[in-house]
Amino acid sequence: MSNIFDSLSSKMDYNTLSKFKKIGYYSALGMSWGTIFTPWEADMFIIPLQLGLLTFSLWLNTEKTSDITKIKSTYDEVIKDYNKLNEMFGLKDPVSISAFFERFYRDGYLSKNKEFSFSTSNVRDVHPVFGANIMNGEGVCRHIAFMLDDIYKDCGIDSNVLLVYLRKRMLVPEINMDKQGLTRKELYEFIDSANVSSEEREVAREIVDEFIDHFGEHLSIGVLIEKERFRPSSNHAINFAFYNNRAFCLDPTNGCTYKLNREDPRFLCDHIDPKIFIDWSGYGYARTSSKSIKEAKKQIMCSSTTFEEDIEIMKKVQALYEDNLDIVDRFYNTHKEAYSDISNDLMKIKRRGRRTK
């Protein structure tokens, strides 16, 4: 039965199929109200028709439409080619793959016109092409996490998207003119290791430079964290990977890693916040079986690398990236046409409640 509806779905584009689904939903709504006002003779004809429309709309598959299939095919080819770079540079573990990917997408090498911005103004949240929004030049944590998940899966790493509640945090300069503070290098290292936005890191570095240039090394930095919520909902998407019997929680949006809080495994932790709530109800964006979630909960209890090991790996990958910008640029030039094709096809898909731009 599903093959028949998949075949029907493939003959439509996403916008047309969405209209059919709306007709089915409205038919169900009309059925619930219409029977109150229509005679039973009419109900005998109308109800089967409305049930048929509802069933038809529910079986149609937006993932199998002609345009989504085309986008995914091109997107998958790019992902496979990208993993050839990981293979070329010997990047096999989740941390090194994530670190290389973070620089790659931030610098625009996975986006049209070599420009990427943290924005949702033109994103199309359509499964299974969440990650394709990066190639359109914009996205936020969920799009970044889905693309990294696609990269992991293509190279055989057991992974999925994990939702968490990340409490707000802010870097706060602390001045003491009566004693020696941290050196410029130590302050830079602290800023780079702090899980804050890239904009906050840049501002903090500017403050450090201005202060030390004028007043010397009498500066340290603290962090303020939002108060804990009783029942937090998720507000951030990261990646969970299981590799060589080790658990990895990676944040390619903020360029860091997290570890399980062993004292309270409901939470992840980093150097700053010991209570980063794990929202298992959103594991894989609710497209994962309960069996897979149960397995992931077991996997996350396994050992992991240390923060110090992760930072060392990241530093080496950063150097590797900088030394091979010619290869990175060549990859972009080879695939920029594919990015444009994906962008054009994505923009034809209507957003809910908005007109297509």
CSV table of C-alpha atoms in Angstrom, one decimal:
chain,number,residue,atom,x,y,z
A,1,MET,CA,0.0,0.0,0.0
A,2,SER,CA,2.8,2.5,1.0
A,3,ASN,CA,4.5,1.9,-2.4
A,4,ILE,CA,1.3,3.0,-4.2
A,5,PHE,CA,1.1,6.2,-2.3
A,6,ASP,CA,4.9,6.8,-2.6
A,7,SER,CA,4.4,6.5,-6.3
A,8,LEU,CA,1.5,9.0,-6.3
A,9,SER,CA,3.6,11.4,-4.1
A,10,SER,CA,6.5,11.3,-6.5
A,11,LYS,CA,4.2,12.6,-9.3
A,12,MET,CA,3.6,15.8,-7.3
A,13,ASP,CA,5.7,18.6,-5.9
A,14,TYR,CA,5.8,19.5,-2.3
A,15,ASN,CA,3.4,22.5,-2.6
A,16,THR,CA,0.7,20.5,-4.5
A,17,LEU,CA,0.9,17.5,-2.0
A,18,SER,CA,0.6,19.9,0.9
A,19,LYS,CA,-2.7,21.3,-0.6
A,20,PHE,CA,-4.0,17.7,-0.8
A,21,LYS,CA,-3.2,17.1,2.8
A,22,LYS,CA,-5.0,20.3,3.8
A,23,ILE,CA,-8.1,19.2,1.9
A,24,GLY,CA,-8.0,15.9,3.8
A,25,TYR,CA,-7.6,17.6,7.2
A,26,TYR,CA,-10.5,20.1,6.4
A,27,SER,CA,-12.6,17.1,5.3
A,28,ALA,CA,-12.1,15.5,8.7
A,29,LEU,CA,-13.1,18.8,10.4
A,30,GLY,CA,-16.1,19.1,8.2
A,31,MET,CA,-17.1,15.5,8.9
A,32,SER,CA,-17.2,16.2,12.7
A,33,TRP,CA,-19.4,19.3,12.3
A,34,GLY,CA,-21.3,18.5,9.1
A,35,THR,CA,-23.1,15.4,10.5
A,36,ILE,CA,-24.8,17.6,13.1
A,37,PHE,CA,-26.6,19.6,10.4
A,38,THR,CA,-27.2,17.1,7.6
A,39,PRO,CA,-29.8,14.4,7.4
A,40,TRP,CA,-28.6,10.8,7.9
A,41,GLU,CA,-29.2,10.0,4.2
A,42,ALA,CA,-26.7,12.6,3.2
A,43,ASP,CA,-24.3,11.4,5.9
A,44,MET,CA,-24.2,7.9,4.3
A,45,PHE,CA,-22.7,9.5,1.2
A,46,ILE,CA,-20.6,12.3,2.7
A,47,ILE,CA,-18.9,10.4,5.5
A,48,PRO,CA,-17.3,7.7,3.3
A,49,LEU,CA,-16.1,10.4,0.9
A,50,GLN,CA,-14.6,12.5,3.7
A,51,LEU,CA,-13.0,9.4,5.3
A,52,GLY,CA,-11.5,8.5,1.9
A,53,LEU,CA,-10.1,12.0,1.4
A,54,LEU,CA,-8.6,11.9,5.0
A,55,THR,CA,-7.0,8.5,4.4
A,56,PHE,CA,-5.6,9.5,1.1
A,57,SER,CA,-4.0,12.7,2.5
A,58,LEU,CA,-2.5,10.8,5.5
A,59,TRP,CA,-0.9,8.2,3.2
A,60,LEU,CA,0.7,10.8,0.9
A,61,ASN,CA,4.4,11.2,1.7
A,62,THR,CA,6.0,14.7,1.5
A,63,GLU,CA,9.4,13.1,1.6
A,64,LYS,CA,8.7,11.3,-1.7
A,65,THR,CA,7.6,14.4,-3.8
A,66,SER,CA,9.5,15.1,-7.0
A,67,ASP,CA,11.2,18.3,-5.8
A,68,ILE,CA,12.2,16.9,-2.3
A,69,THR,CA,13.6,13.8,-4.0
A,70,LYS,CA,15.6,15.9,-6.3
A,71,ILE,CA,17.0,18.1,-3.5
A,72,LYS,CA,17.9,15.1,-1.4
A,73,SER,CA,19.6,13.4,-4.3
A,74,THR,CA,21.9,16.4,-5.0
A,75,TYR,CA,22.4,17.0,-1.2
A,76,ASP,CA,23.4,13.4,-0.6
A,77,GLU,CA,26.0,13.6,-3.4
A,78,VAL,CA,27.6,16.6,-1.8
A,79,ILE,CA,27.7,14.9,1.6
A,80,LYS,CA,29.4,11.9,0.0
A,81,ASP,CA,32.0,14.1,-1.7
A,82,TYR,CA,32.5,16.0,1.6
A,83,ASN,CA,33.2,12.8,3.4
A,84,LYS,CA,36.0,12.1,0.9
A,85,LEU,CA,37.7,15.1,2.4
A,86,ASN,CA,37.4,13.6,5.9
A,87,GLU,CA,38.9,10.4,4.6
A,88,MET,CA,41.7,12.3,2.8
A,89,PHE,CA,42.7,14.1,6.0
A,90,GLY,CA,42.3,11.1,8.2
A,91,LEU,CA,39.3,12.5,10.2
A,92,LYS,CA,37.5,9.5,11.6
A,93,ASP,CA,36.3,10.3,15.1
A,94,PRO,CA,33.3,12.4,15.9
A,95,VAL,CA,35.2,15.2,17.5
A,96,SER,CA,37.6,15.8,14.6
A,97,ILE,CA,34.8,15.5,12.0
A,98,SER,CA,32.7,18.1,14.0
A,99,ALA,CA,35.6,20.5,14.4
A,100,PHE,CA,36.4,20.4,10.6
A,101,PHE,CA,32.8,20.8,9.7
A,102,GLU,CA,32.3,23.8,12.0
A,103,ARG,CA,35.0,25.8,10.2
A,104,PHE,CA,33.8,24.6,6.8
A,105,TYR,CA,30.2,25.7,7.1
A,106,ARG,CA,31.1,28.9,9.1
A,107,ASP,CA,33.4,30.1,6.3
A,108,GLY,CA,30.7,29.5,3.7
A,109,TYR,CA,32.3,26.6,1.9
A,110,LEU,CA,29.0,24.6,2.1
A,111,SER,CA,26.8,27.6,1.1
A,112,LYS,CA,25.9,29.4,-2.1
A,113,ASN,CA,28.0,32.5,-2.8
A,114,LYS,CA,30.3,31.3,0.0
A,115,GLU,CA,28.1,33.1,2.6
A,116,PHE,CA,26.5,31.6,5.7
A,117,SER,CA,24.5,33.4,8.3
A,118,PHE,CA,22.7,32.3,11.5
A,119,SER,CA,19.2,33.1,10.4
A,120,THR,CA,15.8,31.5,9.6
A,121,SER,CA,14.4,34.2,7.3
A,122,ASN,CA,14.3,31.8,4.3
A,123,VAL,CA,14.7,28.3,5.8
A,124,ARG,CA,12.4,25.5,4.7
A,125,ASP,CA,12.0,23.0,7.6
A,126,VAL,CA,11.2,19.9,5.5
A,127,HIS,CA,12.3,16.4,6.4
A,128,PRO,CA,14.6,14.9,5.2
A,129,VAL,CA,16.4,18.0,3.9
A,130,PHE,CA,16.8,20.1,7.0
A,131,GLY,CA,20.6,20.2,6.4
A,132,ALA,CA,20.1,21.5,2.8
A,133,ASN,CA,19.3,24.9,4.2
A,134,ILE,CA,23.0,25.4,5.0
A,135,MET,CA,23.6,25.2,1.2
A,136,ASN,CA,21.0,27.9,0.8
A,137,GLY,CA,23.2,30.1,3.0
A,138,GLU,CA,21.5,30.2,6.3
A,139,GLY,CA,20.3,28.1,9.2
A,140,VAL,CA,20.4,27.7,13.0
A,141,CYS,CA,21.3,24.9,15.4
A,142,ARG,CA,18.8,22.4,14.0
A,143,HIS,CA,19.9,22.7,10.4
A,144,ILE,CA,23.6,22.6,11.4
A,145,ALA,CA,23.0,19.5,13.6
A,146,PHE,CA,21.1,17.7,10.9
A,147,MET,CA,23.8,18.3,8.3
A,148,LEU,CA,26.5,17.0,10.7
A,149,ASP,CA,24.2,14.0,11.5
A,150,ASP,CA,24.0,13.3,7.7
A,151,ILE,CA,27.8,13.4,7.5
A,152,TYR,CA,28.2,11.0,10.4
A,153,LYS,CA,25.6,8.6,9.0
A,154,ASP,CA,27.2,8.6,5.6
A,155,CYS,CA,30.6,7.6,7.0
A,156,GLY,CA,29.0,4.9,9.2
A,157,ILE,CA,29.0,6.5,12.6
A,158,ASP,CA,26.0,5.8,14.8
A,159,SER,CA,24.4,9.2,15.5
A,160,ASN,CA,21.3,11.3,15.8
A,161,VAL,CA,20.2,14.8,16.7
A,162,LEU,CA,19.7,15.4,20.4
A,163,LEU,CA,17.7,18.3,21.9
A,164,VAL,CA,18.8,20.0,25.1
A,165,TYR,CA,18.0,23.0,27.2
A,166,LEU,CA,21.0,25.3,27.1
A,167,ARG,CA,20.8,28.0,29.8
A,168,LYS,CA,21.8,31.5,28.8
A,169,ARG,CA,25.3,32.5,29.8
A,170,MET,CA,27.3,35.7,29.7
A,171,LEU,CA,31.0,36.5,29.9
A,172,VAL,CA,31.6,39.1,32.6
A,173,PRO,CA,35.0,41.0,32.9
A,174,GLU,CA,36.4,41.2,36.4
A,175,ILE,CA,38.9,43.9,37.1
A,176,ASN,CA,41.4,44.0,40.1
A,177,MET,CA,44.1,46.7,39.7
A,178,ASP,CA,45.8,45.5,43.0
A,179,LYS,CA,47.0,42.1,41.7
A,180,GLN,CA,48.2,40.3,38.6
A,181,GLY,CA,45.4,39.0,36.4
A,182,LEU,CA,45.4,36.5,33.6
A,183,THR,CA,47.7,36.9,30.6
A,184,ARG,CA,46.3,37.8,27.2
A,185,LYS,CA,46.9,34.2,26.0
A,186,GLU,CA,45.2,32.8,29.1
A,187,LEU,CA,42.2,35.1,28.6
A,188,TYR,CA,42.0,34.1,24.9
A,189,GLU,CA,42.0,30.4,25.9
A,190,PHE,CA,39.3,30.9,28.5
A,191,ILE,CA,37.1,32.8,25.9
A,192,ASP,CA,37.6,30.1,23.3
A,193,SER,CA,36.7,27.3,25.7
A,194,ALA,CA,33.6,29.1,27.0
A,195,ASN,CA,30.3,27.8,25.4
A,196,VAL,CA,29.0,31.2,24.3
A,197,SER,CA,28.0,32.6,21.0
A,198,SER,CA,30.8,33.5,18.5
A,199,GLU,CA,29.6,37.2,18.7
A,200,GLU,CA,30.2,37.2,22.5
A,201,ARG,CA,33.6,35.7,21.9
A,202,GLU,CA,34.6,38.4,19.5
A,203,VAL,CA,33.4,41.2,21.9
A,204,ALA,CA,35.2,39.6,24.8
A,205,ARG,CA,38.5,39.4,22.8
A,206,GLU,CA,38.1,43.1,21.9
A,207,ILE,CA,37.6,44.0,25.6
A,208,VAL,CA,40.7,42.0,26.5
A,209,ASP,CA,42.8,43.8,23.9
A,210,GLU,CA,41.6,47.2,24.8
A,211,PHE,CA,42.0,46.7,28.6
A,212,ILE,CA,45.4,45.1,28.5
A,213,ASP,CA,46.8,47.7,26.0
A,214,HIS,CA,45.8,50.5,28.3
A,215,PHE,CA,46.0,49.1,31.9
A,216,GLY,CA,48.1,46.0,31.7
A,217,GLU,CA,47.3,42.5,32.9
A,218,HIS,CA,44.8,43.1,35.7
A,219,LEU,CA,41.8,41.4,34.1
A,220,SER,CA,40.0,38.1,34.6
A,221,ILE,CA,36.7,36.8,33.3
A,222,GLY,CA,33.8,35.2,35.0
A,223,VAL,CA,30.5,33.7,33.7
A,224,LEU,CA,26.9,34.3,34.7
A,225,ILE,CA,24.4,31.5,34.0
A,226,GLU,CA,20.6,31.7,33.9
A,227,LYS,CA,18.8,30.2,36.9
A,228,GLU,CA,17.8,26.6,36.6
A,229,ARG,CA,14.2,25.9,35.5
A,230,PHE,CA,12.0,23.3,37.1
A,231,ARG,CA,10.9,21.7,33.9
A,232,PRO,CA,12.9,23.1,31.0
A,233,SER,CA,11.9,22.5,27.4
A,234,SER,CA,14.5,22.1,24.8
A,235,ASN,CA,15.9,25.2,23.0
A,236,HIS,CA,19.0,23.8,21.3
A,237,ALA,CA,19.9,21.0,18.9
A,238,ILE,CA,23.2,19.2,19.2
A,239,ASN,CA,24.6,15.8,18.0
A,240,PHE,CA,25.0,12.5,19.8
A,241,ALA,CA,27.4,10.0,18.3
A,242,PHE,CA,28.5,6.6,19.4
A,243,TYR,CA,31.9,5.5,18.1
A,244,ASN,CA,34.3,2.8,19.3
A,245,ASN,CA,32.1,2.2,22.3
A,246,ARG,CA,32.4,5.8,23.4
A,247,ALA,CA,29.7,8.4,23.7
A,248,PHE,CA,30.1,11.9,22.2
A,249,CYS,CA,27.9,14.9,22.6
A,250,LEU,CA,28.9,17.6,20.1
A,251,ASP,CA,27.7,21.1,19.5
A,252,PRO,CA,28.8,22.2,16.0
A,253,THR,CA,26.9,25.5,16.4
A,254,ASN,CA,29.0,26.7,19.3
A,255,GLY,CA,32.1,24.7,18.5
A,256,CYS,CA,32.3,22.6,21.7
A,257,THR,CA,31.5,19.3,23.3
A,258,TYR,CA,29.6,18.2,26.4
A,259,LYS,CA,29.8,15.3,28.7
A,260,LEU,CA,27.3,13.3,30.7
A,261,ASN,CA,26.7,14.6,34.3
A,262,ARG,CA,27.6,11.4,36.1
A,263,GLU,CA,26.0,12.6,39.3
A,264,ASP,CA,22.7,13.3,37.6
A,265,PRO,CA,22.4,11.6,34.1
A,266,ARG,CA,19.4,13.7,33.2
A,267,PHE,CA,21.9,16.4,32.3
A,268,LEU,CA,25.0,17.0,30.2
A,269,CYS,CA,27.7,19.4,31.5
A,270,ASP,CA,30.6,21.5,30.3
A,271,HIS,CA,33.2,23.6,32.2
A,272,ILE,CA,30.6,26.2,33.0
A,273,ASP,CA,27.2,24.6,33.4
A,274,PRO,CA,26.6,21.2,35.1
A,275,LYS,CA,22.9,21.1,34.2
A,276,ILE,CA,22.3,21.0,30.5
A,277,PHE,CA,19.0,19.2,30.4
A,278,ILE,CA,18.5,16.4,27.9
A,279,ASP,CA,15.1,16.3,26.2
A,280,TRP,CA,14.9,12.6,25.1
A,281,SER,CA,11.3,13.2,23.9
A,282,GLY,CA,12.8,15.1,21.0
A,283,TYR,CA,15.6,12.6,20.1
A,284,GLY,CA,15.9,12.6,16.4
A,285,TYR,CA,13.1,15.1,16.2
A,286,ALA,CA,10.6,12.5,17.2
A,287,ARG,CA,11.4,10.4,14.1
A,288,THR,CA,13.2,7.7,16.0
A,289,SER,CA,11.7,4.5,17.5
A,290,SER,CA,11.3,4.0,21.2
A,291,LYS,CA,13.8,1.1,20.8
A,292,SER,CA,16.4,3.5,19.4
A,293,ILE,CA,15.9,6.0,22.2
A,294,LYS,CA,16.3,3.2,24.8
A,295,GLU,CA,19.5,2.1,23.1
A,296,ALA,CA,20.8,5.7,23.0
A,297,LYS,CA,20.1,6.1,26.7
A,298,LYS,CA,22.4,3.1,27.3
A,299,GLN,CA,25.1,4.4,24.9
A,300,ILE,CA,25.3,7.8,26.5
A,301,MET,CA,26.2,6.2,29.8
A,302,CYS,CA,29.5,4.8,28.3
A,303,SER,CA,32.8,6.5,28.7
A,304,SER,CA,33.9,9.4,26.6
A,305,THR,CA,37.0,11.5,25.9
A,306,THR,CA,38.0,14.3,28.3
A,307,PHE,CA,37.4,18.0,27.6
A,308,GLU,CA,41.2,18.4,27.4
A,309,GLU,CA,41.4,15.7,24.8
A,310,ASP,CA,38.6,17.2,22.8
A,311,ILE,CA,40.3,20.7,22.9
A,312,GLU,CA,43.6,19.2,21.7
A,313,ILE,CA,41.9,17.5,18.8
A,314,MET,CA,40.1,20.7,17.8
A,315,LYS,CA,43.3,22.7,17.8
A,316,LYS,CA,45.0,20.1,15.5
A,317,VAL,CA,42.0,20.1,13.2
A,318,GLN,CA,42.0,24.0,13.1
A,319,ALA,CA,45.7,23.9,12.0
A,320,LEU,CA,44.9,21.2,9.4
A,321,TYR,CA,42.1,23.3,8.0
A,322,GLU,CA,44.3,26.4,7.8
A,323,ASP,CA,47.0,24.5,6.0
A,324,ASN,CA,44.7,23.2,3.4
A,325,LEU,CA,42.5,26.1,2.4
A,326,ASP,CA,43.4,25.6,-1.3
A,327,ILE,CA,41.7,22.1,-1.1
A,328,VAL,CA,38.8,23.6,0.8
A,329,ASP,CA,38.4,26.3,-1.9
A,330,ARG,CA,38.6,23.8,-4.7
A,331,PHE,CA,35.8,21.8,-3.0
A,332,TYR,CA,33.6,24.9,-3.0
A,333,ASN,CA,34.2,25.7,-6.6
A,334,THR,CA,33.4,22.1,-7.6
A,335,HIS,CA,30.1,22.1,-5.7
A,336,LYS,CA,28.9,25.7,-5.9
A,337,GLU,CA,26.5,24.9,-8.8
A,338,ALA,CA,24.9,22.1,-6.7
A,339,TYR,CA,24.4,24.7,-3.9
A,340,SER,CA,22.7,27.0,-6.3
A,341,ASP,CA,20.5,24.2,-7.6
A,342,ILE,CA,19.4,23.2,-4.1
A,343,SER,CA,18.8,26.9,-3.1
A,344,ASN,CA,16.6,27.5,-6.1
A,345,ASP,CA,14.6,24.3,-5.5
A,346,LEU,CA,14.2,25.1,-1.8
A,347,MET,CA,12.9,28.6,-2.4
A,348,LYS,CA,10.1,27.2,-4.6
A,349,ILE,CA,8.7,25.5,-1.5
A,350,LYS,CA,6.1,27.6,0.3
A,351,ARG,CA,6.5,28.3,4.0
A,352,ARG,CA,3.5,27.8,6.2
A,353,GLY,CA,1.7,31.1,6.6
A,354,ARG,CA,4.1,32.9,4.2
A,355,ARG,CA,4.3,33.5,0.5
A,356,THR,CA,7.2,32.0,-1.4
A,357,LYS,CA,10.0,34.6,-1.9
